[in-house]
Tab-separated table of C-alpha atoms in Angstrom:
chain	number	residue	atom	x	y	z
C	25	UNK	CA	148.660	-86.516	47.895
C	26	UNK	CA	147.492	-90.037	48.953
C	27	UNK	CA	150.256	-92.070	46.604
C	28	UNK	CA	153.025	-89.973	48.188
C	29	UNK	CA	152.486	-91.198	51.969
C	30	UNK	CA	152.426	-94.251	50.905
C	31	UNK	CA	156.042	-94.582	49.769
C	32	UNK	CA	157.760	-92.639	52.484
C	33	UNK	CA	156.555	-94.874	54.657
C	34	UNK	CA	157.932	-97.902	52.812
C	35	UNK	CA	161.310	-96.458	52.571
C	36	UNK	CA	161.778	-95.984	55.945
C	37	UNK	CA	161.145	-99.882	56.997
C	38	UNK	CA	164.629	-100.647	54.588
C	39	UNK	CA	166.915	-98.204	56.264
C	40	UNK	CA	165.984	-99.989	60.304
C	41	UNK	CA	166.648	-103.602	58.682
C	42	UNK	CA	170.179	-102.415	56.853
C	43	UNK	CA	171.510	-101.511	60.021
C	44	UNK	CA	170.845	-104.359	62.087
C	45	UNK	CA	172.250	-107.099	59.736
C	46	UNK	CA	175.096	-108.877	58.672
C	47	UNK	CA	176.598	-110.085	54.918
C	48	UNK	CA	173.467	-110.182	53.031
C	49	UNK	CA	172.506	-113.698	52.082
C	50	UNK	CA	171.129	-114.719	48.666
C	51	UNK	CA	168.016	-113.537	47.352
C	52	UNK	CA	164.858	-114.989	48.676
C	53	UNK	CA	162.096	-116.231	46.681
C	54	UNK	CA	159.916	-113.358	46.260
C	55	UNK	CA	156.976	-113.624	48.283
C	56	UNK	CA	153.482	-114.341	48.339
C	57	UNK	CA	151.621	-110.585	47.324
C	58	UNK	CA	150.759	-109.166	50.486
C	59	UNK	CA	146.466	-107.923	50.910
C	60	UNK	CA	145.928	-104.511	49.668
C	61	UNK	CA	146.387	-101.763	52.265
C	62	UNK	CA	143.460	-99.626	53.317
C	63	UNK	CA	141.967	-97.161	51.652
C	64	UNK	CA	143.623	-93.402	52.585
C	65	UNK	CA	142.143	-91.097	53.948
C	66	UNK	CA	140.783	-88.036	51.387
C	67	UNK	CA	142.827	-85.063	50.966
C	68	UNK	CA	141.967	-81.893	52.019
C	69	UNK	CA	140.400	-79.576	48.447
C	70	UNK	CA	143.389	-78.019	46.550
C	71	UNK	CA	143.488	-74.154	46.780
C	72	UNK	CA	141.228	-72.266	44.102
C	73	UNK	CA	143.364	-71.736	40.694
C	74	UNK	CA	144.224	-67.777	39.546
C	75	UNK	CA	141.497	-66.155	37.337
C	76	UNK	CA	142.158	-66.303	33.850
C	77	UNK	CA	142.787	-63.741	31.680
C	78	UNK	CA	140.022	-61.235	30.016
C	79	UNK	CA	139.138	-62.253	26.371
C	80	UNK	CA	139.810	-59.904	23.432
C	81	UNK	CA	135.951	-58.138	22.519
C	82	UNK	CA	134.191	-59.809	20.170
C	83	UNK	CA	132.927	-57.691	16.855
C	84	UNK	CA	129.720	-55.716	16.973
C	85	UNK	CA	126.903	-57.788	15.225
C	86	UNK	CA	124.937	-56.188	12.231
C	87	UNK	CA	121.971	-54.135	12.983
C	88	UNK	CA	119.136	-56.235	13.085
C	89	UNK	CA	115.912	-54.443	10.975
C	90	UNK	CA	113.537	-51.681	12.769
C	91	UNK	CA	111.099	-53.134	14.503
C	92	UNK	CA	107.345	-52.146	13.687
C	93	UNK	CA	104.861	-49.740	15.493
C	94	UNK	CA	103.990	-50.384	18.897
C	95	UNK	CA	100.094	-50.428	19.275
C	96	UNK	CA	98.890	-47.230	20.645
C	97	UNK	CA	98.842	-47.099	24.491
C	98	UNK	CA	95.540	-46.635	26.274
C	99	UNK	CA	94.362	-42.629	26.392
C	100	UNK	CA	95.456	-40.974	29.700
C	101	UNK	CA	93.230	-39.812	32.161
C	102	UNK	CA	91.361	-36.267	31.437
C	103	UNK	CA	93.114	-33.207	33.028
C	104	UNK	CA	91.793	-31.256	35.544
C	105	UNK	CA	89.204	-29.124	34.000
C	106	UNK	CA	90.952	-25.030	33.420
C	107	UNK	CA	89.571	-22.414	35.584
C	108	UNK	CA	86.212	-20.856	33.879
C	109	UNK	CA	87.161	-17.151	32.476
C	110	UNK	CA	84.768	-14.090	33.792
C	111	UNK	CA	81.492	-13.727	32.707
C	112	UNK	CA	81.916	-9.950	31.074
C	113	UNK	CA	78.371	-8.281	30.094
C	114	UNK	CA	78.776	-5.857	27.290
C	115	UNK	CA	76.417	-2.895	26.018
C	116	UNK	CA	75.194	-3.541	22.616
C	117	UNK	CA	77.445	-0.722	21.708
C	118	UNK	CA	80.670	-2.496	23.398
C	119	UNK	CA	79.825	-5.232	21.702
C	120	UNK	CA	79.787	-3.920	17.878
C	121	UNK	CA	82.158	-2.819	18.609
C	122	UNK	CA	84.747	-5.759	19.315
C	123	UNK	CA	82.478	-7.203	16.301
C	124	UNK	CA	83.784	-4.484	13.864
C	125	UNK	CA	87.453	-3.703	14.924
C	126	UNK	CA	89.341	-3.852	11.214
C	127	UNK	CA	92.359	-5.704	13.484
C	128	UNK	CA	92.773	-7.918	15.910
C	129	UNK	CA	92.216	-6.940	19.801
C	130	UNK	CA	94.756	-7.818	22.396
C	131	UNK	CA	92.332	-9.124	24.589
C	132	UNK	CA	95.199	-10.642	26.866
C	133	UNK	CA	95.887	-7.351	28.344
C	134	UNK	CA	91.865	-6.293	29.156
C	135	UNK	CA	91.048	-6.746	32.514
C	136	UNK	CA	87.556	-8.175	33.131
C	137	UNK	CA	86.130	-4.498	34.533
C	138	UNK	CA	87.864	-2.856	30.986
C	139	UNK	CA	86.296	-4.915	28.495
C	140	UNK	CA	83.123	-2.901	28.561
C	141	UNK	CA	85.260	0.622	28.075
C	142	UNK	CA	87.605	-0.942	25.195
C	143	UNK	CA	84.546	-2.027	23.343
C	144	UNK	CA	82.592	1.060	23.271
C	145	UNK	CA	86.285	2.641	22.661
C	146	UNK	CA	86.487	0.771	18.995
C	147	UNK	CA	82.498	1.483	18.337
C	148	UNK	CA	83.485	5.359	18.539
C	149	UNK	CA	86.390	5.329	16.525
C	150	UNK	CA	85.352	2.632	13.532
C	151	UNK	CA	81.459	2.952	13.483
C	152	UNK	CA	80.840	6.791	13.897
C	153	UNK	CA	84.629	8.358	14.343
C	154	UNK	CA	85.809	7.104	11.194
C	155	UNK	CA	89.451	7.918	12.677
C	156	UNK	CA	91.053	6.099	10.198
C	157	UNK	CA	89.974	7.835	7.579
C	158	UNK	CA	92.844	10.422	8.620
C	159	UNK	CA	95.076	8.184	10.719
C	160	UNK	CA	95.603	5.328	8.359
C	161	UNK	CA	98.735	4.738	6.881
C	162	UNK	CA	98.705	5.279	3.233
C	163	UNK	CA	100.042	1.734	1.322
C	164	UNK	CA	100.997	1.526	-2.629
C	165	UNK	CA	99.079	-1.525	-2.985
C	166	UNK	CA	96.179	-2.645	-0.132
C	167	UNK	CA	94.344	-0.676	2.524
C	168	UNK	CA	95.895	1.649	4.999
C	169	UNK	CA	97.608	0.314	8.051
C	170	UNK	CA	95.352	0.895	10.840
C	171	UNK	CA	95.771	4.076	12.706
C	172	UNK	CA	99.780	4.304	11.905
C	173	UNK	CA	99.664	7.932	11.101
C	174	UNK	CA	101.436	9.621	8.370
C	175	UNK	CA	98.853	11.075	5.719
C	176	UNK	CA	100.327	15.045	5.023
C	177	UNK	CA	97.785	18.014	5.157
C	178	UNK	CA	99.060	21.373	3.777
C	179	UNK	CA	97.911	24.569	5.203
C	180	UNK	CA	97.804	28.038	3.726
C	181	UNK	CA	100.768	29.776	2.943
C	182	UNK	CA	102.860	26.427	2.546
C	183	UNK	CA	103.112	24.644	5.898
C	184	UNK	CA	102.191	21.043	6.646
C	185	UNK	CA	100.979	18.809	9.742
C	186	UNK	CA	100.658	15.136	8.983
C	187	UNK	CA	98.518	12.539	10.676
C	188	UNK	CA	99.797	11.196	14.262
C	189	UNK	CA	100.689	7.712	14.524
C	190	UNK	CA	98.134	6.029	17.328
C	191	UNK	CA	98.991	3.083	17.427
C	192	UNK	CA	101.086	1.406	20.778
C	193	UNK	CA	104.346	1.327	18.969
C	194	UNK	CA	106.519	2.019	21.743
C	195	UNK	CA	108.758	4.022	19.277
C	196	UNK	CA	106.853	5.715	17.051
C	197	UNK	CA	103.648	5.592	18.487
C	198	UNK	CA	101.203	7.094	20.828
C	199	UNK	CA	103.126	8.292	23.592
C	200	UNK	CA	100.406	10.363	25.683
C	201	UNK	CA	99.287	9.233	28.772
C	202	UNK	CA	95.436	9.014	29.093
C	203	UNK	CA	95.247	12.178	30.887
C	204	UNK	CA	96.966	14.077	28.310
C	205	UNK	CA	95.039	12.444	25.634
C	206	UNK	CA	91.868	13.528	27.084
C	207	UNK	CA	93.382	17.241	27.526
C	208	UNK	CA	94.451	17.239	24.022
C	209	UNK	CA	91.119	16.762	22.248
C	210	UNK	CA	89.314	19.044	25.427
C	211	UNK	CA	91.617	21.932	24.634
C	212	UNK	CA	93.856	20.929	21.684
C	213	UNK	CA	97.321	21.213	23.523
C	214	UNK	CA	99.764	19.406	20.964
C	215	UNK	CA	102.220	17.440	23.276
C	216	UNK	CA	104.207	16.207	20.448
C	217	UNK	CA	107.767	17.137	21.316
C	218	UNK	CA	108.904	20.658	19.965
C	219	UNK	CA	105.466	21.786	20.161
C	220	UNK	CA	104.468	22.049	23.676
C	221	UNK	CA	101.983	25.148	23.681
C	222	UNK	CA	100.831	25.075	20.608
C	223	UNK	CA	97.128	24.032	19.025
C	224	UNK	CA	96.437	20.605	17.431
C	225	UNK	CA	96.100	22.025	13.606
C	226	UNK	CA	93.732	20.592	11.239
C	227	UNK	CA	92.980	17.428	14.109
C	228	UNK	CA	88.682	18.545	14.308
C	229	UNK	CA	89.264	18.039	18.456
C	230	UNK	CA	86.586	20.612	18.851
C	231	UNK	CA	84.403	17.994	17.323
C	232	UNK	CA	85.186	16.131	20.716
C	233	UNK	CA	85.964	18.685	23.580
C	234	UNK	CA	82.325	18.377	25.024
C	235	UNK	CA	81.615	14.731	24.614
C	236	UNK	CA	81.750	12.563	28.012
C	237	UNK	CA	84.858	11.960	29.379
C	238	UNK	CA	84.237	8.709	29.682
C	239	UNK	CA	84.228	8.170	26.157
C	240	UNK	CA	87.483	9.864	25.277
C	241	UNK	CA	88.855	7.507	27.915
C	242	UNK	CA	87.199	4.667	26.132
C	243	UNK	CA	88.904	5.509	22.956
C	244	UNK	CA	92.111	5.778	24.646
C	245	UNK	CA	91.936	2.367	26.183
C	246	UNK	CA	91.081	0.577	22.483
C	247	UNK	CA	94.271	2.386	21.496
C	248	UNK	CA	96.676	1.114	23.506
C	249	UNK	CA	95.222	-2.915	22.714
C	250	UNK	CA	95.397	-2.729	18.677
C	251	UNK	CA	98.710	-3.972	16.882
C	252	UNK	CA	101.343	-1.265	16.612
C	253	UNK	CA	102.741	0.065	13.652
C	254	UNK	CA	106.189	1.480	13.470
C	255	UNK	CA	105.596	4.275	11.087
C	256	UNK	CA	107.950	7.546	11.985
C	257	UNK	CA	106.259	10.757	11.234
C	258	UNK	CA	107.847	13.769	10.108
C	259	UNK	CA	107.761	17.088	12.394
C	260	UNK	CA	104.994	19.414	11.474
C	261	UNK	CA	105.182	22.762	9.787
C	262	UNK	CA	102.798	25.096	11.304
C	263	UNK	CA	103.894	28.455	10.153
C	264	UNK	CA	102.003	31.111	11.437
C	265	UNK	CA	99.616	28.606	12.947
C	266	UNK	CA	102.126	27.663	15.473
C	267	UNK	CA	101.239	30.727	17.346
C	268	UNK	CA	97.914	29.384	18.275
C	269	UNK	CA	97.638	28.138	21.983
C	270	UNK	CA	95.424	25.235	23.172
C	271	UNK	CA	91.957	26.334	24.435
C	272	UNK	CA	90.393	25.605	28.015
C	273	UNK	CA	87.654	23.482	28.309
C	274	UNK	CA	84.637	25.916	29.440
C	275	UNK	CA	82.223	24.559	32.350
C	276	UNK	CA	79.427	25.282	29.685
C	277	UNK	CA	78.452	24.596	25.750
C	278	UNK	CA	79.029	28.390	24.250
C	279	UNK	CA	79.338	27.306	20.220
C	280	UNK	CA	75.849	27.092	18.776
C	281	UNK	CA	72.832	29.916	19.424
C	282	UNK	CA	72.307	29.029	22.768
C	283	UNK	CA	74.604	28.296	25.370
C	284	UNK	CA	73.531	25.385	27.617
C	285	UNK	CA	75.134	23.649	30.729
C	286	UNK	CA	76.485	20.824	30.638
C	287	UNK	CA	75.333	17.603	32.391
C	288	UNK	CA	77.151	16.008	35.453
C	289	UNK	CA	76.574	12.601	36.675
C	290	UNK	CA	75.479	9.988	35.090
C	291	UNK	CA	73.620	10.062	31.545
C	292	UNK	CA	72.592	6.827	30.084
C	293	UNK	CA	73.424	6.952	26.126
C	294	UNK	CA	74.870	10.704	26.563
C	295	UNK	CA	71.036	11.717	25.636
C	296	UNK	CA	71.696	15.126	28.702
C	297	UNK	CA	74.933	16.082	26.908
C	298	UNK	CA	73.428	15.103	23.517
C	299	UNK	CA	70.760	17.917	24.473
C	300	UNK	CA	73.354	20.391	25.710
C	301	UNK	CA	75.287	20.555	23.259
C	302	UNK	CA	72.979	20.598	19.944
C	303	UNK	CA	74.394	23.995	18.267
C	304	UNK	CA	70.235	25.151	17.168
C	305	UNK	CA	67.411	26.012	19.886
C	306	UNK	CA	65.562	22.890	20.624
C	307	UNK	CA	62.249	22.229	18.505
C	308	UNK	CA	59.355	24.210	20.247
C	309	UNK	CA	57.486	20.617	20.539
C	310	UNK	CA	60.141	19.015	22.416
C	311	UNK	CA	58.473	19.915	25.880
C	312	UNK	CA	55.817	17.406	24.753
C	313	UNK	CA	57.690	14.463	23.899
C	314	UNK	CA	57.729	11.248	25.568
C	315	UNK	CA	60.966	10.089	27.015
C	316	UNK	CA	61.890	8.117	24.184
C	317	UNK	CA	61.527	10.971	21.811
C	318	UNK	CA	63.418	12.892	23.666
C	319	UNK	CA	66.029	9.985	24.141
C	320	UNK	CA	66.014	9.880	20.232
C	321	UNK	CA	66.580	13.902	19.564
C	322	UNK	CA	69.459	13.762	22.199
C	323	UNK	CA	71.658	10.667	21.494
C	324	UNK	CA	71.244	11.562	17.534
C	325	UNK	CA	72.504	15.194	18.398
C	326	UNK	CA	75.299	12.973	20.696
C	327	UNK	CA	76.454	11.033	18.054
C	328	UNK	CA	76.168	13.955	14.614
C	329	UNK	CA	78.375	15.501	17.114
C	330	UNK	CA	80.718	12.585	17.099
C	331	UNK	CA	80.736	12.118	13.700
C	332	UNK	CA	81.784	15.233	12.745
C	333	UNK	CA	78.805	15.650	10.450
C	334	UNK	CA	79.259	19.378	10.437
C	335	UNK	CA	82.475	19.556	9.468
C	336	UNK	CA	81.323	18.319	5.516
C	337	UNK	CA	77.772	19.228	5.477
C	338	UNK	CA	78.169	22.738	6.736
C	339	UNK	CA	80.440	25.565	4.673
C	340	UNK	CA	81.992	26.944	6.056
C	341	UNK	CA	81.825	24.764	9.019
C	342	UNK	CA	82.746	27.667	11.486
C	343	UNK	CA	84.489	30.673	12.232
C	344	UNK	CA	88.039	29.750	12.030
C	345	UNK	CA	89.389	33.131	12.438
C	346	UNK	CA	90.497	34.117	16.017
C	347	UNK	CA	88.902	36.304	17.871
C	348	UNK	CA	85.643	36.469	19.755
C	349	UNK	CA	83.448	34.377	17.628
C	350	UNK	CA	87.381	31.595	17.081
C	351	UNK	CA	85.359	28.168	16.525
C	352	UNK	CA	81.798	29.107	16.941
C	353	UNK	CA	79.483	26.641	14.474
C	354	UNK	CA	78.274	28.385	11.857
C	355	UNK	CA	74.655	28.088	12.362
C	356	UNK	CA	73.019	30.280	9.839
C	357	UNK	CA	74.088	27.526	7.628
C	358	UNK	CA	74.147	24.473	9.757
C	359	UNK	CA	74.096	21.022	7.478
C	360	UNK	CA	72.870	22.693	4.418
C	361	UNK	CA	76.016	21.260	2.520
C	362	UNK	CA	78.552	23.212	-0.025
C	363	UNK	CA	81.566	21.963	1.009
C	364	UNK	CA	83.528	20.886	-2.211
C	365	UNK	CA	85.926	17.627	-2.307
C	366	UNK	CA	88.372	16.608	-5.292
C	367	UNK	CA	88.033	12.743	-5.494
C	368	UNK	CA	91.366	11.200	-5.120
C	369	UNK	CA	92.834	8.709	-7.033
C	370	UNK	CA	91.077	5.745	-6.520
C	371	UNK	CA	88.147	7.001	-5.927
C	372	UNK	CA	87.409	8.598	-9.102
C	373	UNK	CA	87.153	5.542	-10.684
C	374	UNK	CA	85.243	3.877	-7.667
C	375	UNK	CA	82.252	6.816	-7.973
C	376	UNK	CA	82.866	7.773	-11.196
C	377	UNK	CA	83.601	11.468	-10.237
C	378	UNK	CA	86.014	13.611	-10.276
C	379	UNK	CA	84.515	16.576	-7.841
C	380	UNK	CA	81.603	16.760	-5.607
C	381	UNK	CA	80.052	18.708	-2.790
C	382	UNK	CA	78.203	17.697	0.017
C	383	UNK	CA	74.404	17.668	0.400
C	384	UNK	CA	71.944	20.512	1.989
C	385	UNK	CA	70.091	18.107	4.848
C	386	UNK	CA	68.332	20.405	6.245
C	387	UNK	CA	67.096	22.845	3.505
C	388	UNK	CA	63.187	23.291	3.386
C	389	UNK	CA	62.929	23.260	-0.094
C	390	UNK	CA	66.341	21.720	-0.909
C	391	UNK	CA	66.762	19.445	2.139
C	392	UNK	CA	67.880	15.710	0.647
C	393	UNK	CA	66.435	13.960	3.754
C	394	UNK	CA	63.172	11.886	2.852
C	395	UNK	CA	62.404	8.683	4.331
C	396	UNK	CA	64.283	5.701	6.759
C	397	UNK	CA	64.481	3.829	4.023
C	398	UNK	CA	66.208	6.378	2.041
C	399	UNK	CA	68.718	7.484	4.624
C	400	UNK	CA	69.901	4.267	5.566
C	401	UNK	CA	70.476	3.551	1.792
C	402	UNK	CA	73.084	6.197	1.776
C	403	UNK	CA	74.639	6.331	5.274
C	404	UNK	CA	74.949	1.639	5.057
C	405	UNK	CA	74.766	0.923	1.257
C	406	UNK	CA	76.206	4.047	-0.193
C	407	UNK	CA	73.198	3.573	-2.815
C	408	UNK	CA	72.199	6.868	-3.454
C	409	UNK	CA	72.375	6.551	-7.245
C	410	UNK	CA	72.855	9.587	-10.021
C	411	UNK	CA	73.212	8.925	-13.654
C	412	UNK	CA	74.173	5.332	-12.442
C	413	UNK	CA	76.913	6.363	-10.697
C	414	UNK	CA	77.599	6.194	-6.819
C	415	UNK	CA	77.372	9.571	-5.294
C	416	UNK	CA	76.816	8.420	-1.497
C	417	UNK	CA	80.501	7.628	-0.580
C	418	UNK	CA	82.071	8.258	1.893
C	419	UNK	CA	78.987	7.693	4.043
C	420	UNK	CA	78.798	4.108	3.986
C	421	UNK	CA	82.420	3.757	5.468
C	422	UNK	CA	81.241	6.455	8.336
C	423	UNK	CA	77.954	5.284	9.360
C	424	UNK	CA	77.848	1.668	8.006
C	425	UNK	CA	78.945	-0.090	11.120
C	426	UNK	CA	75.902	1.944	13.751
C	427	UNK	CA	73.684	-0.108	15.084
C	428	UNK	CA	70.236	0.650	14.134
C	429	UNK	CA	69.197	2.354	16.978
C	430	UNK	CA	71.683	4.477	17.364
C	431	UNK	CA	70.844	5.468	12.549
C	432	UNK	CA	67.216	5.888	14.280
C	433	UNK	CA	68.428	8.655	16.509
C	434	UNK	CA	70.819	10.277	13.941
C	435	UNK	CA	67.524	10.310	12.001
C	436	UNK	CA	65.324	11.386	14.409
C	437	UNK	CA	67.457	14.331	15.230
C	438	UNK	CA	68.735	15.796	11.930
C	439	UNK	CA	64.769	15.352	10.800
C	440	UNK	CA	63.423	17.486	14.316
C	441	UNK	CA	65.987	20.016	14.144
C	442	UNK	CA	64.790	24.046	13.130
C	443	UNK	CA	65.417	24.453	9.369
C	444	UNK	CA	68.635	27.233	9.139
C	445	UNK	CA	68.213	30.253	7.757
C	446	UNK	CA	70.431	29.293	4.543
C	447	UNK	CA	68.970	26.602	2.210
C	448	UNK	CA	71.492	26.011	-0.538
C	449	UNK	CA	71.082	24.447	-3.865
C	450	UNK	CA	73.778	22.233	-4.314
C	451	UNK	CA	74.683	21.344	-8.026
C	452	UNK	CA	75.515	17.561	-8.942
C	453	UNK	CA	78.906	15.999	-9.456
C	454	UNK	CA	81.098	16.858	-11.661
C	455	UNK	CA	82.367	13.016	-13.875
C	456	UNK	CA	85.659	11.847	-14.703
C	457	UNK	CA	86.696	10.834	-18.118
C	458	UNK	CA	89.343	9.077	-20.469
C	459	UNK	CA	87.282	9.513	-23.395
C	460	UNK	CA	83.943	11.574	-24.567
C	461	UNK	CA	83.025	7.509	-24.832
C	462	UNK	CA	82.930	7.684	-21.026
C	463	UNK	CA	80.724	10.737	-20.768
C	464	UNK	CA	76.690	11.553	-21.517
C	465	UNK	CA	75.592	11.838	-24.901
C	466	UNK	CA	76.466	14.908	-25.871
C	467	UNK	CA	78.870	15.666	-23.225
C	468	UNK	CA	82.261	15.972	-24.581
C	469	UNK	CA	86.102	14.929	-22.039
C	470	UNK	CA	87.893	17.806	-20.862
C	471	UNK	CA	91.580	16.934	-19.999
C	472	UNK	CA	93.538	18.334	-17.917
C	473	UNK	CA	95.631	18.549	-14.558
C	474	UNK	CA	94.001	18.245	-11.629
C	475	UNK	CA	95.496	18.047	-7.736
C	476	UNK	CA	96.431	14.819	-7.923
C	477	UNK	CA	97.454	14.825	-11.404
C	478	UNK	CA	95.992	14.117	-15.018
C	479	UNK	CA	92.446	13.615	-15.477
C	480	UNK	CA	89.446	14.553	-17.558
C	481	UNK	CA	86.008	15.848	-17.263
C	482	UNK	CA	82.916	15.550	-18.797
C	483	UNK	CA	81.624	18.801	-19.663
C	484	UNK	CA	77.571	19.028	-21.106
C	485	UNK	CA	76.381	21.377	-23.099
C	486	UNK	CA	73.917	24.017	-20.795
C	487	UNK	CA	71.768	27.879	-20.827
C	488	UNK	CA	72.534	28.657	-17.248
C	489	UNK	CA	74.764	28.145	-14.310
C	490	UNK	CA	72.220	25.498	-12.746
C	491	UNK	CA	72.857	22.923	-15.657
C	492	UNK	CA	76.681	22.389	-14.637
C	493	UNK	CA	78.271	20.615	-12.057
C	494	UNK	CA	80.523	21.292	-9.004
C	495	UNK	CA	82.626	24.017	-9.739
C	496	UNK	CA	81.599	24.597	-13.276
C	497	UNK	CA	79.798	27.452	-15.030
C	498	UNK	CA	78.336	27.662	-17.921
C	499	UNK	CA	80.511	29.304	-20.751
C	500	UNK	CA	79.496	29.921	-24.365
C	501	UNK	CA	76.735	26.994	-24.035
C	502	UNK	CA	79.378	24.352	-22.617
C	503	UNK	CA	80.035	23.700	-18.508
C	504	UNK	CA	83.230	24.655	-18.424
C	505	UNK	CA	85.775	24.889	-15.524
C	506	UNK	CA	86.250	28.282	-13.626
C	507	UNK	CA	89.583	30.089	-14.280
C	508	UNK	CA	90.624	29.575	-10.963
C	509	UNK	CA	89.253	25.559	-10.288
C	510	UNK	CA	91.324	26.306	-7.044
C	511	UNK	CA	89.578	28.674	-5.511
C	512	UNK	CA	86.013	27.365	-6.037
C	513	UNK	CA	87.506	23.837	-4.367
C	514	UNK	CA	88.702	25.902	-1.036
C	515	UNK	CA	85.796	28.073	-0.948
C	516	UNK	CA	82.833	26.055	-2.062
C	517	UNK	CA	79.202	26.451	-2.145
């Protein structure tokens, strides 16, 4: 820009001179070089150039090696303390109930005020009631599913009923409300669909009808928090027994020798209720006992009722013929034994016998109760032995989880009861065998088909029937089965 301005000024001067002069003269000599002109002023800044176009993207670089783990950061601050759970105080029986439950209890669904109720329910179901003995679901391998039901029980005349599913399974389990459950155990009312208005058959509800209602509700509370078992139960076929209906709960105990009023109000340990529901007259010396002895006697009576001891150790246990004395307890033979049981598969090999009878507990001459230590050995450990074979099953399963105080109460009650009129001699068990080598010296193995299939029993030499086992008779010097074994087993001793 500076050079162009200087050139334009010089051309203008030349044009002006040419217009004034005449003919051109000869060229003059070049004049001396003029002084350089002053430096022109700096030109203004030029406009910015246009942006260049974006170059092509470079290729991706190769992945670098993995970096090493960084050092652990500092520990964060502790979180806020959780809200402490409620403090729940439990009775000895309720704590024992939680400890002995064979399945996990869903404690998250239990309100704090109901822990005692659930624990007591478990104690009644598992320590004294042995409910799983009938209501467990049989398995090909392993123990029965807890209270899943399904066991069949044959009835005279060819009918059959099935143990109910007592688990909380929504589709196949216990659907009764708490009030319906209590009513069923107090009256025998069957609430199963299609059997409304009928009586529960085989289920020993009559042993529970006089129990404290709070205990019945505790049992229900426990049944609602055990694991559900999906097991559909077949419909019952009661036959003629379907004509029997529920029996209203009476206002007083009327099933024994003495009719007694039932207590109302608070009854610690169910002592007063136990005194009321004992089927025999109280011992003459009871009024002179101290408070502790009376409490043990009453508590023992309550537990013996809840434990259905009468069902096995009294034969026949009750009057089961509908009529004026229907369901009355057979007090003349109360707890003197004689009910006969065939050992099912597995139990026969565990115990070593095929057949046995319940023991006489109260007979003056033939009763089998001795010391408390011996009672504990039988009731909790199955240590009663006969010819080196265990004959105390299933007592450990029934009573083994009771507290020591309750075991003492049962023993005290049984050893203070008046002696019943009946005093039976109970034959020994009949031992199972595969071959004669399994039997005692001088005995032989007799193979036959029993109610559970082919089996064998030992037959010894004899002089009288007293030398033989349960439902064996002395024939030609040998203990042999009677012609109608099933009739003997059904009738008992």
